[in-house]
Amino acid sequence: MDSNKRIPKHVSIIMDGNGRWATARGLSRSQGHVEGVESIRACLSAAIESGVEYLSLYAFSEENWNRSEEEVMGLMELLFTEMKAELQLFLQNRARFLVLGNRPRLSEKINKAIDEMQEATSQNYQITFILFFSYSGRWDILQAMKKAAQQLPPEQFQAMEQKDFDQYLVTAGIPDPDLIIRTSGELRISNYLLWQSAYTEFYFTDILWPEFRQAQFKEALEAFAQRERRYGK
Ligand code: IPE
Ligand code: IPE
Ligand code: MG
């Protein structure tokens, strides 16, 4: 069998466990998120090395807005400073940067930084790196439905097929994830890519996100290579 067939084109990660990692060390939850950024860098380089074409991360859910103001502000600040700090790394790695989610909920300052980073990396083709930020699966399906209803005449709306609906989701043009990894031992999807994960393979590990690095990423790819995908056939 062609070994390339065994490399997932799109790997997505529900990064979980930063808070527990920090609490266990007497640190603040925000310090856990900062350490988690190191894992993002590690997984990005492992993904590039392995030939993964899309790496996406669930970084902040619509429900995460309900956390304490301090934690939410810390996460916003982290997103902002990391975007500023990592531009060179993205350009060196020929990585395209995208943020998908409910952008109007983010501040003007953050939206501007996102636009700049996306624009600066739009010509990169080695890998597409996606942060799902202020994202939830149900929000995505609902906004897609509203957009389609607004844009399509009623007959076309009624005739819409699944592949047509795909074009209204924020993930339009991005292949569905082949593999979703969730760290920290939680066995749930937490309102992530609900529509897009219809035939995704899942990999759960007890490792907390700040400890999920290159070796752990490659282990997940190896587990994926053993899976038999049948798509109902
Ligand atoms: C994941 O870690 C990061 C985000 C959801 C932003 P958590 O912050 O959920 O960490 P735990 O689950 O409380 O340990
Ligand atoms: C899922 O983690 C969201 C992200 C990783 C961004 P949560 O920690 O918010 O999920 P629950 O609350 O355990 O379901
Ligand atoms: Mg969590």
PDB file of C-alpha atoms and ligand atoms in Angstrom:
ATOM      1  CA  MET A   1       0.000   0.000   0.000  1.00  0.00           C
ATOM      2  CA  ASP A   2       1.145   3.522  -0.789  1.00  0.00           C
ATOM      3  CA  SER A   3       2.457   4.779   2.562  1.00  0.00           C
ATOM      4  CA  ASN A   4       1.326   8.311   1.683  1.00  0.00           C
ATOM      5  CA  LYS A   5      -2.249   7.161   1.921  1.00  0.00           C
ATOM      6  CA  ARG A   6      -1.662   6.622   5.620  1.00  0.00           C
ATOM      7  CA  ILE A   7      -0.774  10.232   6.385  1.00  0.00           C
ATOM      8  CA  PRO A   8      -3.869  12.212   7.349  1.00  0.00           C
ATOM      9  CA  LYS A   9      -4.287  15.268   5.166  1.00  0.00           C
ATOM     10  CA  HIS A  10      -6.014  17.226   7.919  1.00  0.00           C
ATOM     11  CA  VAL A  11      -5.229  16.708  11.602  1.00  0.00           C
ATOM     12  CA  SER A  12      -7.271  18.625  14.143  1.00  0.00           C
ATOM     13  CA  ILE A  13      -6.661  18.877  17.874  1.00  0.00           C
ATOM     14  CA  ILE A  14      -8.919  19.641  20.818  1.00  0.00           C
ATOM     15  CA  MET A  15      -6.193  21.020  23.067  1.00  0.00           C
ATOM     16  CA  ASP A  16      -7.365  20.317  26.586  1.00  0.00           C
ATOM     17  CA  GLY A  17      -5.845  20.136  30.050  1.00  0.00           C
ATOM     18  CA  ASN A  18      -3.884  23.402  30.356  1.00  0.00           C
ATOM     19  CA  GLY A  19      -5.716  24.354  33.544  1.00  0.00           C
ATOM     20  CA  ARG A  20      -5.188  20.989  35.223  1.00  0.00           C
ATOM     21  CA  TRP A  21      -1.528  20.966  34.197  1.00  0.00           C
ATOM     22  CA  ALA A  22      -1.015  24.396  35.788  1.00  0.00           C
ATOM     23  CA  THR A  23      -3.049  23.696  38.942  1.00  0.00           C
ATOM     24  CA  ALA A  24      -1.035  20.535  39.602  1.00  0.00           C
ATOM     25  CA  ARG A  25       2.096  22.704  39.649  1.00  0.00           C
ATOM     26  CA  GLY A  26       0.676  25.527  41.772  1.00  0.00           C
ATOM     27  CA  LEU A  27       0.615  27.838  38.733  1.00  0.00           C
ATOM     28  CA  SER A  28      -2.214  29.982  37.406  1.00  0.00           C
ATOM     29  CA  ARG A  29      -4.453  28.618  34.645  1.00  0.00           C
ATOM     30  CA  SER A  30      -3.057  31.301  32.348  1.00  0.00           C
ATOM     31  CA  GLN A  31       0.435  29.943  32.855  1.00  0.00           C
ATOM     32  CA  GLY A  32      -0.923  26.606  31.650  1.00  0.00           C
ATOM     33  CA  HIS A  33      -2.104  28.269  28.447  1.00  0.00           C
ATOM     34  CA  VAL A  34       1.321  29.857  27.946  1.00  0.00           C
ATOM     35  CA  GLU A  35       3.002  26.453  28.279  1.00  0.00           C
ATOM     36  CA  GLY A  36       0.427  25.081  25.844  1.00  0.00           C
ATOM     37  CA  VAL A  37       1.769  27.394  23.142  1.00  0.00           C
ATOM     38  CA  GLU A  38       5.022  25.424  23.207  1.00  0.00           C
ATOM     39  CA  SER A  39       3.010  22.308  22.356  1.00  0.00           C
ATOM     40  CA  ILE A  40       1.434  24.140  19.420  1.00  0.00           C
ATOM     41  CA  ARG A  41       4.895  24.946  18.048  1.00  0.00           C
ATOM     42  CA  ALA A  42       5.988  21.328  18.546  1.00  0.00           C
ATOM     43  CA  CYS A  43       2.915  19.935  16.766  1.00  0.00           C
ATOM     44  CA  LEU A  44       3.298  22.382  13.895  1.00  0.00           C
ATOM     45  CA  SER A  45       6.835  21.223  13.226  1.00  0.00           C
ATOM     46  CA  ALA A  46       5.870  17.556  13.630  1.00  0.00           C
ATOM     47  CA  ALA A  47       2.985  18.072  11.214  1.00  0.00           C
ATOM     48  CA  ILE A  48       5.243  19.694   8.624  1.00  0.00           C
ATOM     49  CA  GLU A  49       7.842  16.926   9.012  1.00  0.00           C
ATOM     50  CA  SER A  50       5.145  14.298   8.537  1.00  0.00           C
ATOM     51  CA  GLY A  51       3.620  15.852   5.438  1.00  0.00           C
ATOM     52  CA  VAL A  52       0.303  16.824   7.020  1.00  0.00           C
ATOM     53  CA  GLU A  53      -1.288  19.533   4.848  1.00  0.00           C
ATOM     54  CA  TYR A  54      -3.746  21.024   7.340  1.00  0.00           C
ATOM     55  CA  LEU A  55      -3.238  21.339  11.083  1.00  0.00           C
ATOM     56  CA  SER A  56      -6.140  22.857  12.967  1.00  0.00           C
ATOM     57  CA  LEU A  57      -6.563  23.560  16.645  1.00  0.00           C
ATOM     58  CA  TYR A  58      -9.589  24.204  18.824  1.00  0.00           C
ATOM     59  CA  ALA A  59      -8.205  27.140  20.780  1.00  0.00           C
ATOM     60  CA  PHE A  60     -11.286  28.880  22.182  1.00  0.00           C
ATOM     61  CA  SER A  61     -14.907  27.769  22.019  1.00  0.00           C
ATOM     62  CA  GLU A  62     -17.999  29.948  22.026  1.00  0.00           C
ATOM     63  CA  GLU A  63     -18.691  28.440  25.455  1.00  0.00           C
ATOM     64  CA  ASN A  64     -15.227  29.470  26.716  1.00  0.00           C
ATOM     65  CA  TRP A  65     -16.480  33.089  26.829  1.00  0.00           C
ATOM     66  CA  ASN A  66     -18.201  31.995  30.048  1.00  0.00           C
ATOM     67  CA  ARG A  67     -14.877  31.575  31.874  1.00  0.00           C
ATOM     68  CA  SER A  68     -13.630  34.230  34.297  1.00  0.00           C
ATOM     69  CA  GLU A  69     -12.854  37.609  32.798  1.00  0.00           C
ATOM     70  CA  GLU A  70      -9.246  37.216  33.883  1.00  0.00           C
ATOM     71  CA  GLU A  71      -8.809  33.936  32.028  1.00  0.00           C
ATOM     72  CA  VAL A  72     -10.622  35.163  28.895  1.00  0.00           C
ATOM     73  CA  MET A  73      -8.513  38.321  28.807  1.00  0.00           C
ATOM     74  CA  GLY A  74      -5.350  36.282  29.290  1.00  0.00           C
ATOM     75  CA  LEU A  75      -6.266  34.051  26.328  1.00  0.00           C
ATOM     76  CA  MET A  76      -7.018  37.065  24.105  1.00  0.00           C
ATOM     77  CA  GLU A  77      -3.712  38.650  25.037  1.00  0.00           C
ATOM     78  CA  LEU A  78      -1.896  35.383  24.361  1.00  0.00           C
ATOM     79  CA  LEU A  79      -3.455  35.123  20.908  1.00  0.00           C
ATOM     80  CA  PHE A  80      -2.444  38.697  20.153  1.00  0.00           C
ATOM     81  CA  THR A  81       1.161  38.473  21.346  1.00  0.00           C
ATOM     82  CA  GLU A  82       1.747  35.072  19.734  1.00  0.00           C
ATOM     83  CA  MET A  83       0.482  36.279  16.374  1.00  0.00           C
ATOM     84  CA  LYS A  84       2.956  39.144  16.564  1.00  0.00           C
ATOM     85  CA  ALA A  85       5.799  36.888  17.737  1.00  0.00           C
ATOM     86  CA  GLU A  86       5.360  33.962  15.336  1.00  0.00           C
ATOM     87  CA  LEU A  87       5.070  35.665  11.961  1.00  0.00           C
ATOM     88  CA  GLN A  88       8.692  34.897  11.068  1.00  0.00           C
ATOM     89  CA  LEU A  89       8.301  31.251  12.047  1.00  0.00           C
ATOM     90  CA  PHE A  90       5.247  30.972   9.806  1.00  0.00           C
ATOM     91  CA  LEU A  91       7.035  32.571   6.879  1.00  0.00           C
ATOM     92  CA  GLN A  92      10.112  30.347   7.360  1.00  0.00           C
ATOM     93  CA  ASN A  93       7.934  27.248   7.458  1.00  0.00           C
ATOM     94  CA  ARG A  94       5.775  28.390   4.549  1.00  0.00           C
ATOM     95  CA  ALA A  95       2.746  28.013   6.776  1.00  0.00           C
ATOM     96  CA  ARG A  96      -0.519  29.726   5.967  1.00  0.00           C
ATOM     97  CA  PHE A  97      -2.323  31.073   9.035  1.00  0.00           C
ATOM     98  CA  LEU A  98      -6.107  31.178   9.366  1.00  0.00           C
ATOM     99  CA  VAL A  99      -8.502  31.963  12.191  1.00  0.00           C
ATOM    100  CA  LEU A 100     -12.032  30.587  11.856  1.00  0.00           C
ATOM    101  CA  GLY A 101     -14.894  31.375  14.177  1.00  0.00           C
ATOM    102  CA  ASN A 102     -17.267  34.114  15.247  1.00  0.00           C
ATOM    103  CA  ARG A 103     -14.911  36.982  14.364  1.00  0.00           C
ATOM    104  CA  PRO A 104     -17.332  39.819  15.226  1.00  0.00           C
ATOM    105  CA  ARG A 105     -17.113  38.720  18.867  1.00  0.00           C
ATOM    106  CA  LEU A 106     -13.379  39.477  18.940  1.00  0.00           C
ATOM    107  CA  SER A 107     -11.984  42.945  19.609  1.00  0.00           C
ATOM    108  CA  GLU A 108     -10.999  45.292  16.824  1.00  0.00           C
ATOM    109  CA  LYS A 109      -7.359  45.051  17.889  1.00  0.00           C
ATOM    110  CA  ILE A 110      -7.353  41.266  17.614  1.00  0.00           C
ATOM    111  CA  ASN A 111      -9.273  41.228  14.358  1.00  0.00           C
ATOM    112  CA  LYS A 112      -6.775  43.623  12.844  1.00  0.00           C
ATOM    113  CA  ALA A 113      -3.839  41.452  13.956  1.00  0.00           C
ATOM    114  CA  ILE A 114      -5.576  38.360  12.526  1.00  0.00           C
ATOM    115  CA  ASP A 115      -6.154  40.087   9.180  1.00  0.00           C
ATOM    116  CA  GLU A 116      -2.497  41.155   9.034  1.00  0.00           C
ATOM    117  CA  MET A 117      -1.193  37.689   9.873  1.00  0.00           C
ATOM    118  CA  GLN A 118      -3.544  36.007   7.391  1.00  0.00           C
ATOM    119  CA  GLU A 119      -2.588  38.470   4.674  1.00  0.00           C
ATOM    120  CA  ALA A 120       1.160  38.112   5.332  1.00  0.00           C
ATOM    121  CA  THR A 121       1.024  34.309   5.132  1.00  0.00           C
ATOM    122  CA  SER A 122      -1.542  33.910   2.356  1.00  0.00           C
ATOM    123  CA  GLN A 123       1.096  32.898  -0.201  1.00  0.00           C
ATOM    124  CA  ASN A 124       2.432  30.018   1.869  1.00  0.00           C
ATOM    125  CA  TYR A 125       1.662  26.531   0.668  1.00  0.00           C
ATOM    126  CA  GLN A 126       3.539  23.954   2.731  1.00  0.00           C
ATOM    127  CA  ILE A 127       0.882  23.691   5.409  1.00  0.00           C
ATOM    128  CA  THR A 128      -2.318  25.462   6.423  1.00  0.00           C
ATOM    129  CA  PHE A 129      -2.524  26.168  10.133  1.00  0.00           C
ATOM    130  CA  ILE A 130      -6.005  26.950  11.439  1.00  0.00           C
ATOM    131  CA  LEU A 131      -7.001  28.276  14.832  1.00  0.00           C
ATOM    132  CA  PHE A 132     -10.661  27.746  15.640  1.00  0.00           C
ATOM    133  CA  PHE A 133     -11.293  30.689  17.874  1.00  0.00           C
ATOM    134  CA  SER A 134     -14.667  31.727  19.286  1.00  0.00           C
ATOM    135  CA  TYR A 135     -15.903  28.706  17.388  1.00  0.00           C
ATOM    136  CA  SER A 136     -18.522  26.101  18.032  1.00  0.00           C
ATOM    137  CA  GLY A 137     -19.994  23.476  15.742  1.00  0.00           C
ATOM    138  CA  ARG A 138     -23.611  24.430  16.319  1.00  0.00           C
ATOM    139  CA  TRP A 139     -22.817  28.110  15.843  1.00  0.00           C
ATOM    140  CA  ASP A 140     -21.159  27.238  12.513  1.00  0.00           C
ATOM    141  CA  ILE A 141     -24.116  25.191  11.253  1.00  0.00           C
ATOM    142  CA  LEU A 142     -26.563  27.904  12.249  1.00  0.00           C
ATOM    143  CA  GLN A 143     -24.588  30.759  10.665  1.00  0.00           C
ATOM    144  CA  ALA A 144     -24.215  28.676   7.494  1.00  0.00           C
ATOM    145  CA  MET A 145     -27.936  28.081   7.336  1.00  0.00           C
ATOM    146  CA  LYS A 146     -28.713  31.769   7.808  1.00  0.00           C
ATOM    147  CA  LYS A 147     -26.177  32.782   5.168  1.00  0.00           C
ATOM    148  CA  ALA A 148     -27.549  30.264   2.682  1.00  0.00           C
ATOM    149  CA  ALA A 149     -31.131  31.402   3.334  1.00  0.00           C
ATOM    150  CA  GLN A 150     -30.088  35.003   2.756  1.00  0.00           C
ATOM    151  CA  GLN A 151     -28.106  34.382  -0.409  1.00  0.00           C
ATOM    152  CA  LEU A 152     -30.149  31.754  -2.215  1.00  0.00           C
ATOM    153  CA  PRO A 153     -33.543  32.128  -3.850  1.00  0.00           C
ATOM    154  CA  PRO A 154     -36.062  29.805  -2.124  1.00  0.00           C
ATOM    155  CA  GLU A 155     -35.999  27.131  -4.868  1.00  0.00           C
ATOM    156  CA  GLN A 156     -32.223  26.869  -4.706  1.00  0.00           C
ATOM    157  CA  PHE A 157     -32.295  26.796  -0.921  1.00  0.00           C
ATOM    158  CA  GLN A 158     -34.729  23.890  -1.048  1.00  0.00           C
ATOM    159  CA  ALA A 159     -32.590  22.058  -3.617  1.00  0.00           C
ATOM    160  CA  MET A 160     -29.387  22.462  -1.592  1.00  0.00           C
ATOM    161  CA  GLU A 161     -27.294  19.305  -1.192  1.00  0.00           C
ATOM    162  CA  GLN A 162     -24.728  18.483   1.482  1.00  0.00           C
ATOM    163  CA  LYS A 163     -21.764  19.533  -0.639  1.00  0.00           C
ATOM    164  CA  ASP A 164     -23.495  22.855  -1.394  1.00  0.00           C
ATOM    165  CA  PHE A 165     -24.104  23.459   2.304  1.00  0.00           C
ATOM    166  CA  ASP A 166     -20.367  22.907   2.961  1.00  0.00           C
ATOM    167  CA  GLN A 167     -19.689  26.167   1.143  1.00  0.00           C
ATOM    168  CA  TYR A 168     -21.492  28.203   3.798  1.00  0.00           C
ATOM    169  CA  LEU A 169     -19.606  26.801   6.771  1.00  0.00           C
ATOM    170  CA  VAL A 170     -16.543  28.732   7.942  1.00  0.00           C
ATOM    171  CA  THR A 171     -14.496  25.723   6.782  1.00  0.00           C
ATOM    172  CA  ALA A 172     -15.523  26.171   3.117  1.00  0.00           C
ATOM    173  CA  GLY A 173     -12.687  24.927   0.917  1.00  0.00           C
ATOM    174  CA  ILE A 174     -10.938  23.081   3.755  1.00  0.00           C
ATOM    175  CA  PRO A 175     -11.057  19.279   3.708  1.00  0.00           C
ATOM    176  CA  ASP A 176     -12.869  17.599   6.604  1.00  0.00           C
ATOM    177  CA  PRO A 177     -10.497  16.457   9.351  1.00  0.00           C
ATOM    178  CA  ASP A 178      -9.203  12.916   8.868  1.00  0.00           C
ATOM    179  CA  LEU A 179      -8.068  12.721  12.474  1.00  0.00           C
ATOM    180  CA  ILE A 180      -9.209  14.564  15.608  1.00  0.00           C
ATOM    181  CA  ILE A 181      -6.990  14.263  18.662  1.00  0.00           C
ATOM    182  CA  ARG A 182      -8.244  15.195  22.125  1.00  0.00           C
ATOM    183  CA  THR A 183      -5.871  15.451  25.047  1.00  0.00           C
ATOM    184  CA  SER A 184      -6.456  15.289  28.816  1.00  0.00           C
ATOM    185  CA  GLY A 185      -8.605  12.173  29.010  1.00  0.00           C
ATOM    186  CA  GLU A 186     -11.975  13.792  28.238  1.00  0.00           C
ATOM    187  CA  LEU A 187     -14.041  11.639  25.898  1.00  0.00           C
ATOM    188  CA  ARG A 188     -16.264  14.219  24.242  1.00  0.00           C
ATOM    189  CA  ILE A 189     -16.381  16.591  21.282  1.00  0.00           C
ATOM    190  CA  SER A 190     -17.399  19.756  23.208  1.00  0.00           C
ATOM    191  CA  ASN A 191     -19.230  21.378  20.293  1.00  0.00           C
ATOM    192  CA  TYR A 192     -16.285  21.205  17.910  1.00  0.00           C
ATOM    193  CA  LEU A 193     -16.508  20.381  14.180  1.00  0.00           C
ATOM    194  CA  LEU A 194     -19.897  18.652  14.343  1.00  0.00           C
ATOM    195  CA  TRP A 195     -20.810  18.666  10.658  1.00  0.00           C
ATOM    196  CA  GLN A 196     -17.248  18.228   9.414  1.00  0.00           C
ATOM    197  CA  SER A 197     -16.364  15.269  11.655  1.00  0.00           C
ATOM    198  CA  ALA A 198     -19.019  12.896  10.284  1.00  0.00           C
ATOM    199  CA  TYR A 199     -16.343  10.364   9.218  1.00  0.00           C
ATOM    200  CA  THR A 200     -13.340  11.557  11.184  1.00  0.00           C
ATOM    201  CA  GLU A 201     -11.166   9.116  13.138  1.00  0.00           C
ATOM    202  CA  PHE A 202     -10.832  10.034  16.835  1.00  0.00           C
ATOM    203  CA  TYR A 203      -7.769   9.635  19.030  1.00  0.00           C
ATOM    204  CA  PHE A 204      -8.046  10.253  22.764  1.00  0.00           C
ATOM    205  CA  THR A 205      -5.091  10.458  25.113  1.00  0.00           C
ATOM    206  CA  ASP A 206      -4.785  11.138  28.846  1.00  0.00           C
ATOM    207  CA  ILE A 207      -1.762  13.386  28.278  1.00  0.00           C
ATOM    208  CA  LEU A 208      -2.438  17.017  29.181  1.00  0.00           C
ATOM    209  CA  TRP A 209      -1.979  19.507  26.355  1.00  0.00           C
ATOM    210  CA  PRO A 210       1.216  21.176  27.711  1.00  0.00           C
ATOM    211  CA  GLU A 211       2.865  17.728  27.618  1.00  0.00           C
ATOM    212  CA  PHE A 212       1.689  16.783  24.144  1.00  0.00           C
ATOM    213  CA  ARG A 213       4.750  17.333  21.960  1.00  0.00           C
ATOM    214  CA  GLN A 214       6.330  15.948  18.765  1.00  0.00           C
ATOM    215  CA  ALA A 215       6.635  12.359  19.952  1.00  0.00           C
ATOM    216  CA  GLN A 216       3.014  12.269  21.105  1.00  0.00           C
ATOM    217  CA  PHE A 217       1.831  13.813  17.829  1.00  0.00           C
ATOM    218  CA  LYS A 218       3.700  11.171  15.858  1.00  0.00           C
ATOM    219  CA  GLU A 219       2.240   8.434  18.037  1.00  0.00           C
ATOM    220  CA  ALA A 220      -1.230   9.670  17.135  1.00  0.00           C
ATOM    221  CA  LEU A 221      -0.324   9.563  13.435  1.00  0.00           C
ATOM    222  CA  GLU A 222       0.865   5.996  13.875  1.00  0.00           C
ATOM    223  CA  ALA A 223      -2.412   5.023  15.513  1.00  0.00           C
ATOM    224  CA  PHE A 224      -4.278   6.660  12.628  1.00  0.00           C
ATOM    225  CA  ALA A 225      -2.253   4.623  10.124  1.00  0.00           C
ATOM    226  CA  GLN A 226      -3.673   1.441  11.677  1.00  0.00           C
ATOM    227  CA  ARG A 227      -7.283   2.495  11.288  1.00  0.00           C
ATOM    228  CA  GLU A 228      -9.530   1.090   8.618  1.00  0.00           C
ATOM    229  CA  ARG A 229     -11.914   3.733   7.307  1.00  0.00           C
ATOM    230  CA  ARG A 230     -15.061   2.282   5.800  1.00  0.00           C
ATOM    231  CA  TYR A 231     -17.448   5.216   5.300  1.00  0.00           C
ATOM    232  CA  GLY A 232     -20.422   2.966   5.804  1.00  0.00           C
ATOM    233  CA  LYS A 233     -19.436   0.592   2.997  1.00  0.00           C
TER     234      LYS A 233
HETATM  235  C1  IPE B   1      -7.697  23.889  27.171  1.00  0.00           C
HETATM  236  O1  IPE B   1      -7.358  23.765  28.498  1.00  0.00           O
HETATM  237  C2  IPE B   1      -7.543  25.302  26.642  1.00  0.00           C
HETATM  238  C3  IPE B   1      -8.821  26.007  26.445  1.00  0.00           C
HETATM  239  C4  IPE B   1     -10.011  25.484  26.480  1.00  0.00           C
HETATM  240  C5  IPE B   1      -8.725  27.441  26.188  1.00  0.00           C
HETATM  241  P1  IPE B   1      -8.393  24.045  29.664  1.00  0.00           P
HETATM  242  O2  IPE B   1      -8.278  25.483  30.048  1.00  0.00           O
HETATM  243  O3  IPE B   1      -9.758  23.603  29.283  1.00  0.00           O
HETATM  244  O4  IPE B   1      -7.802  23.143  30.810  1.00  0.00           O
HETATM  245  P2  IPE B   1      -8.590  22.213  31.833  1.00  0.00           P
HETATM  246  O5  IPE B   1      -9.515  21.358  31.028  1.00  0.00           O
HETATM  247  O6  IPE B   1      -9.337  23.137  32.739  1.00  0.00           O
HETATM  248  O7  IPE B   1      -7.528  21.435  32.522  1.00  0.00           O
HETATM  249  C1  IPE B   2     -12.845  22.335  24.637  1.00  0.00           C
HETATM  250  O1  IPE B   2     -12.292  22.316  25.894  1.00  0.00           O
HETATM  251  C2  IPE B   2     -12.599  23.661  23.988  1.00  0.00           C
HETATM  252  C3  IPE B   2     -11.233  23.907  23.577  1.00  0.00           C
HETATM  253  C4  IPE B   2     -10.255  23.065  23.661  1.00  0.00           C
HETATM  254  C5  IPE B   2     -10.993  25.214  23.034  1.00  0.00           C
HETATM  255  P1  IPE B   2     -13.141  22.675  27.191  1.00  0.00           P
HETATM  256  O2  IPE B   2     -12.243  22.455  28.337  1.00  0.00           O
HETATM  257  O3  IPE B   2     -13.746  24.014  27.051  1.00  0.00           O
HETATM  258  O4  IPE B   2     -14.305  21.592  27.119  1.00  0.00           O
HETATM  259  P2  IPE B   2     -15.185  20.937  28.274  1.00  0.00           P
HETATM  260  O5  IPE B   2     -15.751  22.061  29.070  1.00  0.00           O
HETATM  261  O6  IPE B   2     -14.293  20.058  29.070  1.00  0.00           O
HETATM  262  O7  IPE B   2     -16.225  20.142  27.529  1.00  0.00           O
HETATM  263 MG    MG B   3     -10.766  21.864  29.489  1.00  0.00          MG
END
